[in-house]
JSON list of C-alpha atoms in Angstrom, two decimals:
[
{"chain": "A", "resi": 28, "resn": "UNK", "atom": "CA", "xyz": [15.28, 37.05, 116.29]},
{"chain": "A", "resi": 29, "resn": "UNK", "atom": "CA", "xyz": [17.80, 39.74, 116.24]},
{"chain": "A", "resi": 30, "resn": "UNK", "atom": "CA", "xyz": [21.66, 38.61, 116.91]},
{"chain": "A", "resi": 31, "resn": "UNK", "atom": "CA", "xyz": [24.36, 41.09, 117.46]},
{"chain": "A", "resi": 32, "resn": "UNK", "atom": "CA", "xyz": [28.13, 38.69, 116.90]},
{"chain": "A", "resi": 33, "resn": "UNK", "atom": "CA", "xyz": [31.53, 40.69, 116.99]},
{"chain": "A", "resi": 34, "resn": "UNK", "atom": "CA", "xyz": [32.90, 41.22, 113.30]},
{"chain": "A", "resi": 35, "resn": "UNK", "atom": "CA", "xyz": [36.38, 40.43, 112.07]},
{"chain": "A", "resi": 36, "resn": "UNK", "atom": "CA", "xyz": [38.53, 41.44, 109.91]},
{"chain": "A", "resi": 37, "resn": "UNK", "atom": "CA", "xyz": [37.41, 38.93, 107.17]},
{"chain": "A", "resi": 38, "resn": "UNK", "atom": "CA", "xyz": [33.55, 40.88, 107.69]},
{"chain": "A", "resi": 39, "resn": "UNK", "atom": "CA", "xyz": [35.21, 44.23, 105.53]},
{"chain": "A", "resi": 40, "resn": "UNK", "atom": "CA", "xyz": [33.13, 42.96, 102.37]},
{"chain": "A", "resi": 41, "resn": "UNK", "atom": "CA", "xyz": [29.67, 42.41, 104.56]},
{"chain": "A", "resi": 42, "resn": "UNK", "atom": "CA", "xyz": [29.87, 45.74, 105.96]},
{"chain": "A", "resi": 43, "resn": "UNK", "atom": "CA", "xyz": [31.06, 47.58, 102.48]},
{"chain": "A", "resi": 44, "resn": "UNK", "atom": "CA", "xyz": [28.25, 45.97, 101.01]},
{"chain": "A", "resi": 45, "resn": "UNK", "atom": "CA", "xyz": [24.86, 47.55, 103.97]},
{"chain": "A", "resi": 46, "resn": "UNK", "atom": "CA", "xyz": [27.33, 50.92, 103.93]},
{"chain": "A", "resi": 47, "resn": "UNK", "atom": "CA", "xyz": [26.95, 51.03, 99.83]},
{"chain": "A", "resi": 48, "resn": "UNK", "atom": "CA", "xyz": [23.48, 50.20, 100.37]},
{"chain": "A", "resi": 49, "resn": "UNK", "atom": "CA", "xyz": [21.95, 52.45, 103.62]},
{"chain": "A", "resi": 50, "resn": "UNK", "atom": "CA", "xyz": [24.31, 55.82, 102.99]},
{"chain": "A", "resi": 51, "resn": "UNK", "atom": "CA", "xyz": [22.56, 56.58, 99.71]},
{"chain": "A", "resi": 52, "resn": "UNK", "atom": "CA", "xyz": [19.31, 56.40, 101.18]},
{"chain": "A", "resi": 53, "resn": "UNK", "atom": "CA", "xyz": [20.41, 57.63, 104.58]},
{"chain": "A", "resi": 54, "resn": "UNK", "atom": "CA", "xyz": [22.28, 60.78, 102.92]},
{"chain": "A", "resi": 55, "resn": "UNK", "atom": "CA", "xyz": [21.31, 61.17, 99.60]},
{"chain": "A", "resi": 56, "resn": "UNK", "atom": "CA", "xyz": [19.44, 64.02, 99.77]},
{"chain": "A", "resi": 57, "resn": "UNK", "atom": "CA", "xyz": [21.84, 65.77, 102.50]},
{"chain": "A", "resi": 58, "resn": "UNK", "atom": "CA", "xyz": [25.40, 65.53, 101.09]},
{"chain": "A", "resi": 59, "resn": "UNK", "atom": "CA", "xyz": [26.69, 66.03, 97.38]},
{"chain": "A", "resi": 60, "resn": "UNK", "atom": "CA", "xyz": [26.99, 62.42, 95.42]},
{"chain": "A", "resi": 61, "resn": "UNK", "atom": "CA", "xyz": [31.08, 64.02, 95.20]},
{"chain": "A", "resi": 62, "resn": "UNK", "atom": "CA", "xyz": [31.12, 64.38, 98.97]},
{"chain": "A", "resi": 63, "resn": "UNK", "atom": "CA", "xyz": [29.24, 60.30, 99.35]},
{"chain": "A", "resi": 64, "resn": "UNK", "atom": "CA", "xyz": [31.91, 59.30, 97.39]},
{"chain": "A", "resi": 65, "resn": "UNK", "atom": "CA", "xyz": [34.68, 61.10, 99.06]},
{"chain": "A", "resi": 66, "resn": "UNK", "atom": "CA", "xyz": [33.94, 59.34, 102.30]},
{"chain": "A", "resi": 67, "resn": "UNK", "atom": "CA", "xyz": [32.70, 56.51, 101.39]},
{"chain": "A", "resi": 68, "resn": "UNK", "atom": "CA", "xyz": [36.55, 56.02, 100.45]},
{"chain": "A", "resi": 69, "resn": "UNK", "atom": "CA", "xyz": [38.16, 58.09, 102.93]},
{"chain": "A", "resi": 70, "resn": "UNK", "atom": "CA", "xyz": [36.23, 55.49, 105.91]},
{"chain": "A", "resi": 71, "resn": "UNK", "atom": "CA", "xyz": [34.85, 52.54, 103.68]},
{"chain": "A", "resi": 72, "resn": "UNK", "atom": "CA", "xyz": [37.62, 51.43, 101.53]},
{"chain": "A", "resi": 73, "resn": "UNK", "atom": "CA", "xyz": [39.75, 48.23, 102.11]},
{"chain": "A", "resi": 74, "resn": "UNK", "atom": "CA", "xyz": [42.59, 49.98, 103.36]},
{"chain": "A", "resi": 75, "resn": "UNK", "atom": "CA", "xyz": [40.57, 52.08, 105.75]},
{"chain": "A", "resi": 76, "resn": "UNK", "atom": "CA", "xyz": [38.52, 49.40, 107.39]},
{"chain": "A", "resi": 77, "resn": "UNK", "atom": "CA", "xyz": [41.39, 47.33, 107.59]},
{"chain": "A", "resi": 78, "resn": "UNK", "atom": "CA", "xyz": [43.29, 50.04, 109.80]},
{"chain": "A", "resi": 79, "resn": "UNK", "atom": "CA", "xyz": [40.48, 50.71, 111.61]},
{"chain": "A", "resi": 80, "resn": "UNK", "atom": "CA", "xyz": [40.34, 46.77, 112.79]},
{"chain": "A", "resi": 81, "resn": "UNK", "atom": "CA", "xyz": [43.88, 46.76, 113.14]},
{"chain": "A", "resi": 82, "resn": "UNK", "atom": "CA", "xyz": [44.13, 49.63, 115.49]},
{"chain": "A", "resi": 83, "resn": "UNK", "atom": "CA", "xyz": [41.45, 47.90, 117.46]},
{"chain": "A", "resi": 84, "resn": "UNK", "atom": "CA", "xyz": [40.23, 51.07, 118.97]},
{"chain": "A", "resi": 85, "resn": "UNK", "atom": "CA", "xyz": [36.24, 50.78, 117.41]},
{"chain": "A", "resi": 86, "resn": "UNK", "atom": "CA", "xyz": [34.77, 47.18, 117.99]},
{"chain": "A", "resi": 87, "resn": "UNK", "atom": "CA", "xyz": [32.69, 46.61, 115.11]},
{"chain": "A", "resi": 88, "resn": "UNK", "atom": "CA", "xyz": [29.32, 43.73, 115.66]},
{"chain": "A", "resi": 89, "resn": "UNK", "atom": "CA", "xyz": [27.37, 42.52, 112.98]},
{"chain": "A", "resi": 90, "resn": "UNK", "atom": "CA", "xyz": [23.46, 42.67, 113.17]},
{"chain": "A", "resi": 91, "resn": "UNK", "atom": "CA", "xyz": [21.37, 39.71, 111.52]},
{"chain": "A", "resi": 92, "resn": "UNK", "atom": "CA", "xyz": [18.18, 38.38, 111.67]},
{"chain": "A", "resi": 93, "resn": "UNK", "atom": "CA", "xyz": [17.23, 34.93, 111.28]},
{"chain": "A", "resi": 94, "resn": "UNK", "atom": "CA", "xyz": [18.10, 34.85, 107.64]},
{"chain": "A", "resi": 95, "resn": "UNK", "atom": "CA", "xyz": [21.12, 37.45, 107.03]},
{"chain": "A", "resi": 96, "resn": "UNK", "atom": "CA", "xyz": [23.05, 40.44, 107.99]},
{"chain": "A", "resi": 97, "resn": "UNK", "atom": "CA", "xyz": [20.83, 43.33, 108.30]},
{"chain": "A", "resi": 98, "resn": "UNK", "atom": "CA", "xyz": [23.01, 46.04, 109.67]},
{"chain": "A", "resi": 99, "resn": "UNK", "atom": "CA", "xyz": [26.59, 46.42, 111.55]},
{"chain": "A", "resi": 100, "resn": "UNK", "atom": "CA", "xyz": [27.93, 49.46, 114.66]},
{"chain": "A", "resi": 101, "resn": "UNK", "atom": "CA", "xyz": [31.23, 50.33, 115.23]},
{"chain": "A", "resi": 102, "resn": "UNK", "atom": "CA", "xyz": [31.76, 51.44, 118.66]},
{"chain": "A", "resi": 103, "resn": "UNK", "atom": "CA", "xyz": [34.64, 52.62, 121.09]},
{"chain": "A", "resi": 104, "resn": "UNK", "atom": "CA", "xyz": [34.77, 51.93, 125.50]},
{"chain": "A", "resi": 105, "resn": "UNK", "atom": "CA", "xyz": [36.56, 54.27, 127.02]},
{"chain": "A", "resi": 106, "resn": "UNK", "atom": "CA", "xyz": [36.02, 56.87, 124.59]},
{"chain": "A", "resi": 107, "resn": "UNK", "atom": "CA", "xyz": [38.66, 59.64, 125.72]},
{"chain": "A", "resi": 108, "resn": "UNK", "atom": "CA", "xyz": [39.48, 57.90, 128.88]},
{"chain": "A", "resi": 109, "resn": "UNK", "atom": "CA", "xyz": [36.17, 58.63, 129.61]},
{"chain": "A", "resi": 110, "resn": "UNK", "atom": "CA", "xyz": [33.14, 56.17, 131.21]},
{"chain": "A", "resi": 111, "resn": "UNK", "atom": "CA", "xyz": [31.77, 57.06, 127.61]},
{"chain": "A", "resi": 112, "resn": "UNK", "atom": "CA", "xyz": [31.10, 54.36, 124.95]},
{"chain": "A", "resi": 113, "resn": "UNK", "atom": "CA", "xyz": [30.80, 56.46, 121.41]},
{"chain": "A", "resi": 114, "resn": "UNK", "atom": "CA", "xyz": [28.65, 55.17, 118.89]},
{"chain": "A", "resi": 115, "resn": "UNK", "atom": "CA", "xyz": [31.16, 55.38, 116.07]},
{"chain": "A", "resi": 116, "resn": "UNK", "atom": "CA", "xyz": [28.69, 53.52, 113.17]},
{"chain": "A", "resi": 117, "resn": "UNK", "atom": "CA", "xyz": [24.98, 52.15, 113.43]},
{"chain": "A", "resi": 118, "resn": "UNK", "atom": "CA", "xyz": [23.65, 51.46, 110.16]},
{"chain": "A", "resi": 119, "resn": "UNK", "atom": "CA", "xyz": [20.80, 49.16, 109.28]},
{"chain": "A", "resi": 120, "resn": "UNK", "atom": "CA", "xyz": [19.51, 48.27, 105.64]},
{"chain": "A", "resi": 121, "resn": "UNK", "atom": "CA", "xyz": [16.61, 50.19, 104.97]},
{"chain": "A", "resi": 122, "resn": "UNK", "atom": "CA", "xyz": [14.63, 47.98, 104.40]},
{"chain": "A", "resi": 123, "resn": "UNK", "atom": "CA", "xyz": [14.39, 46.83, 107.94]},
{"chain": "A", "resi": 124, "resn": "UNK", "atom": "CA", "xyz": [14.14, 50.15, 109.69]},
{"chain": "A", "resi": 125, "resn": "UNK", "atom": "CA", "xyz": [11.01, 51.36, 111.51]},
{"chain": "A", "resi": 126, "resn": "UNK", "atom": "CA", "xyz": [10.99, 48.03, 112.52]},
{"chain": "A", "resi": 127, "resn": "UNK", "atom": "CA", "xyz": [11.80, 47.91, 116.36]},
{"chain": "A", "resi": 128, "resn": "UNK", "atom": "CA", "xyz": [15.42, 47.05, 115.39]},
{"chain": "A", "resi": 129, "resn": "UNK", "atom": "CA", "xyz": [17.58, 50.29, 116.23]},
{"chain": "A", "resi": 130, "resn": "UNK", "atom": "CA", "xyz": [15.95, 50.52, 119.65]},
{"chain": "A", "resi": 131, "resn": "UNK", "atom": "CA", "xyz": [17.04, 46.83, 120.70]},
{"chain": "A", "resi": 132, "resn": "UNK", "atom": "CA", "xyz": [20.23, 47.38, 118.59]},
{"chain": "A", "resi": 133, "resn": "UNK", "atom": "CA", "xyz": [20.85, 50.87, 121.59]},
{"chain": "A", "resi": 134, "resn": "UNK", "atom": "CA", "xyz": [19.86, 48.51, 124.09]},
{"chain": "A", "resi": 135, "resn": "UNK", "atom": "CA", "xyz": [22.64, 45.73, 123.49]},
{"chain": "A", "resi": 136, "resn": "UNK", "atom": "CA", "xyz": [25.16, 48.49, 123.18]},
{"chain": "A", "resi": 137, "resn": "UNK", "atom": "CA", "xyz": [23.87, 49.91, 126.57]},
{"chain": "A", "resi": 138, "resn": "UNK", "atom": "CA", "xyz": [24.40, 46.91, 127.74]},
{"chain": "A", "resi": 139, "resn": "UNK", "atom": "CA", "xyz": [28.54, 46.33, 126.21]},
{"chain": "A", "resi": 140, "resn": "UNK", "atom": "CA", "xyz": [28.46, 49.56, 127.53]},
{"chain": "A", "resi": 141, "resn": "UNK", "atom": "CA", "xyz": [27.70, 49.11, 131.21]},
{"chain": "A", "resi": 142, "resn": "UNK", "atom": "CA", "xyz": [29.99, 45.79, 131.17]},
{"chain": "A", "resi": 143, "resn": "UNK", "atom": "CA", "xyz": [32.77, 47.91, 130.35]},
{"chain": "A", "resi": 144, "resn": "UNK", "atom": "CA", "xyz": [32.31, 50.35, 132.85]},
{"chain": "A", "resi": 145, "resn": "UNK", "atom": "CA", "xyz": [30.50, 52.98, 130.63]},
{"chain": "A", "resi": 146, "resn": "UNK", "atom": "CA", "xyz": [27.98, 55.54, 132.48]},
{"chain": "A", "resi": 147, "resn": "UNK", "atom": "CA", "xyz": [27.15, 57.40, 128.93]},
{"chain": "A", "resi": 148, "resn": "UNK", "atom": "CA", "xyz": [26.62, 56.89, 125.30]},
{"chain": "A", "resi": 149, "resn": "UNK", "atom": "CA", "xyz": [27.58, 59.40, 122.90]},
{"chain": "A", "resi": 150, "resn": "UNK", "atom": "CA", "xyz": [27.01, 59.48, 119.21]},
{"chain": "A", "resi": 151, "resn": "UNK", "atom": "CA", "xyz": [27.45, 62.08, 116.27]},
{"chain": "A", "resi": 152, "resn": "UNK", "atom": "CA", "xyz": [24.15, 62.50, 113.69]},
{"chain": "A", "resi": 153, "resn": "UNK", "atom": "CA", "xyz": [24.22, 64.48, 110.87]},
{"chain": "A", "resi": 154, "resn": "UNK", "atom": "CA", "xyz": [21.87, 67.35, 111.91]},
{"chain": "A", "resi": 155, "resn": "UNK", "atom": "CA", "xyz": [19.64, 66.86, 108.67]},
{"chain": "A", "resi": 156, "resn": "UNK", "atom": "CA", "xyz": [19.28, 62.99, 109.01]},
{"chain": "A", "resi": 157, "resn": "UNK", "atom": "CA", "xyz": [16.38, 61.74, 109.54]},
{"chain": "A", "resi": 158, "resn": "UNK", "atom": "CA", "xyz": [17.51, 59.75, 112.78]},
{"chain": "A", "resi": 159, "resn": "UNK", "atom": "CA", "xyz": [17.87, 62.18, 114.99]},
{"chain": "A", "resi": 160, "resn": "UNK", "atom": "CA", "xyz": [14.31, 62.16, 116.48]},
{"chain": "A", "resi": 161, "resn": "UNK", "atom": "CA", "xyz": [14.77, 58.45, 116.52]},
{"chain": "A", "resi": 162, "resn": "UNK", "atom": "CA", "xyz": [17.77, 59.27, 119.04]},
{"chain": "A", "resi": 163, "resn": "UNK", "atom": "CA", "xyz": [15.73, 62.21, 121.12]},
{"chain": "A", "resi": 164, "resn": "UNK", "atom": "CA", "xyz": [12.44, 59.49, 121.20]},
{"chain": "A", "resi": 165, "resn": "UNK", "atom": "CA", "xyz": [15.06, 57.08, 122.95]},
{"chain": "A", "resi": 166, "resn": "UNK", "atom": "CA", "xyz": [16.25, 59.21, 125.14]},
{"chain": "A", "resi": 167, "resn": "UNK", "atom": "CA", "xyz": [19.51, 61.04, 123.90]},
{"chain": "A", "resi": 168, "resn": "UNK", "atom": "CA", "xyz": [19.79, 64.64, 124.18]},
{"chain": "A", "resi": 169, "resn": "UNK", "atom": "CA", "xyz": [21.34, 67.10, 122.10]},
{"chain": "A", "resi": 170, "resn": "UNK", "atom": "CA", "xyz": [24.91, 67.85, 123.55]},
{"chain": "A", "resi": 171, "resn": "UNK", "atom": "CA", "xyz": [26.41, 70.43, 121.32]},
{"chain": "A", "resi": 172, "resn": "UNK", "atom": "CA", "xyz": [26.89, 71.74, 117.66]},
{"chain": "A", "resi": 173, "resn": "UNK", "atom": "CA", "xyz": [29.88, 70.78, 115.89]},
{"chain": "A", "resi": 174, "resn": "UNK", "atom": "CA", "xyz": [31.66, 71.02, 112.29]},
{"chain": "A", "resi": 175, "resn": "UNK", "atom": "CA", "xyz": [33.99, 68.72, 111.42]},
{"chain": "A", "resi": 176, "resn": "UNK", "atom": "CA", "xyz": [36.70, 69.03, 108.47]},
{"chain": "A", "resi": 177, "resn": "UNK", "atom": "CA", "xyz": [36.74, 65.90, 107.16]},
{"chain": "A", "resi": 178, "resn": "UNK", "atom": "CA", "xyz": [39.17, 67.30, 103.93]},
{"chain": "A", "resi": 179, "resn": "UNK", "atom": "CA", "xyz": [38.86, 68.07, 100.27]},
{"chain": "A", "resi": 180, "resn": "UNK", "atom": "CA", "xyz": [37.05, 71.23, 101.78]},
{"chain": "A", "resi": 181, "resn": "UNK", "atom": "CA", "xyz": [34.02, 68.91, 103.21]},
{"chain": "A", "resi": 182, "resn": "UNK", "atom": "CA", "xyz": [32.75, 69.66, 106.66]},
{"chain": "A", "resi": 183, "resn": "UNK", "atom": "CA", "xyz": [30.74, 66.84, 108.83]},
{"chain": "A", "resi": 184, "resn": "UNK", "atom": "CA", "xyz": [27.24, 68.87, 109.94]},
{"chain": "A", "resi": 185, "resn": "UNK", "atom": "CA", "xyz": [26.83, 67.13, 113.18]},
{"chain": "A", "resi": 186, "resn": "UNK", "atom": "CA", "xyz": [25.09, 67.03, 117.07]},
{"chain": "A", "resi": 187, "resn": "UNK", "atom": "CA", "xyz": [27.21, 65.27, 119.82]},
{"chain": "A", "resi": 188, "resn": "UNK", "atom": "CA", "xyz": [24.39, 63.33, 121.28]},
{"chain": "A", "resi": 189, "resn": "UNK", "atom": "CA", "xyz": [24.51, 61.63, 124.65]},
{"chain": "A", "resi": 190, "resn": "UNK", "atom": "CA", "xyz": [22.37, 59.45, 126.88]},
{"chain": "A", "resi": 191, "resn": "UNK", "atom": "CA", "xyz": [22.80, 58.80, 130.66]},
{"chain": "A", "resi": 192, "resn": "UNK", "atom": "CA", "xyz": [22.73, 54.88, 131.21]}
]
């Protein structure tokens, strides 16, 4: 059985440890190891995990099945005063993907969503990873095209995706 529990500030180390282990898999082959490592620091590290919890603008949950944590998402209500919850961060260990669990994973955060007044989910992808026919198979449509400086001359590829609810 899958269980989705809010994360606290004392969950840093659980979701360090699936980000070190599903972003080389997830984009390995897409982004330089120097640009991996750039931001895996510049939104991983200690310091920026803690602010992001203290700021208390993305609500991060922790995924597990029966036996451990398998994943984690980081998401945002109200997402520019808007009735839009963003998808900030859904990762799940590789090892458990193509398993079912993403889809029901979008369905509880449709359903946060909806309790807190939301009529849309949005969500950047990478527009060379692998997920994004998961997200058109589920129903999310591409939105529009955008580049994102990110710093240290490194530019985030991505689709605004978005799905009526």
């Amino acid at each position: 059985m899958i269980t989705i529990s809010k994360a606290t500030i004392n969950d840093i180390k659980t979701i360090q440890e699936i980000t070190y282990k599903t972003w080389p898999v997830t984009y390995g082959k897409i982004l330089s190891e120097e640009q991996l490592v750039y931001m895996l620091d510049l939104i991983y590290s200690d310091e920026a995990l803690t602010a992001q919890f203290q700021k208390n603008e993305q609500l991060f949950y922790l995924i597990s099945d029966s036996e451990s944590t398998i994943g984690f998402i980081g998401i945002e209500h109200h997402y520019k005063n808007e009735a839009i919850t963003k998808i900030h961060k859904i990762y799940l260990l590789p090892e458990t993907q193509g398993k079912g669990i993403g889809k029901m994973v979008i369905d509880e955060i449709e359903k946060l969503a909806l309790d807190n007044n939301s009529n849309t989910l949005s969500l950047n992808v990478n527009r060379f990873n692998s997920a994004l026919g998961f997200y058109k198979k589920i129903g999310f449509e591409i939105l529009e095209e955008v580049n994102i400086e990110i710093g240290n001359g490194y530019l985030m590829e991505d689709y605004v995706m978005v799905k009526a609810i």
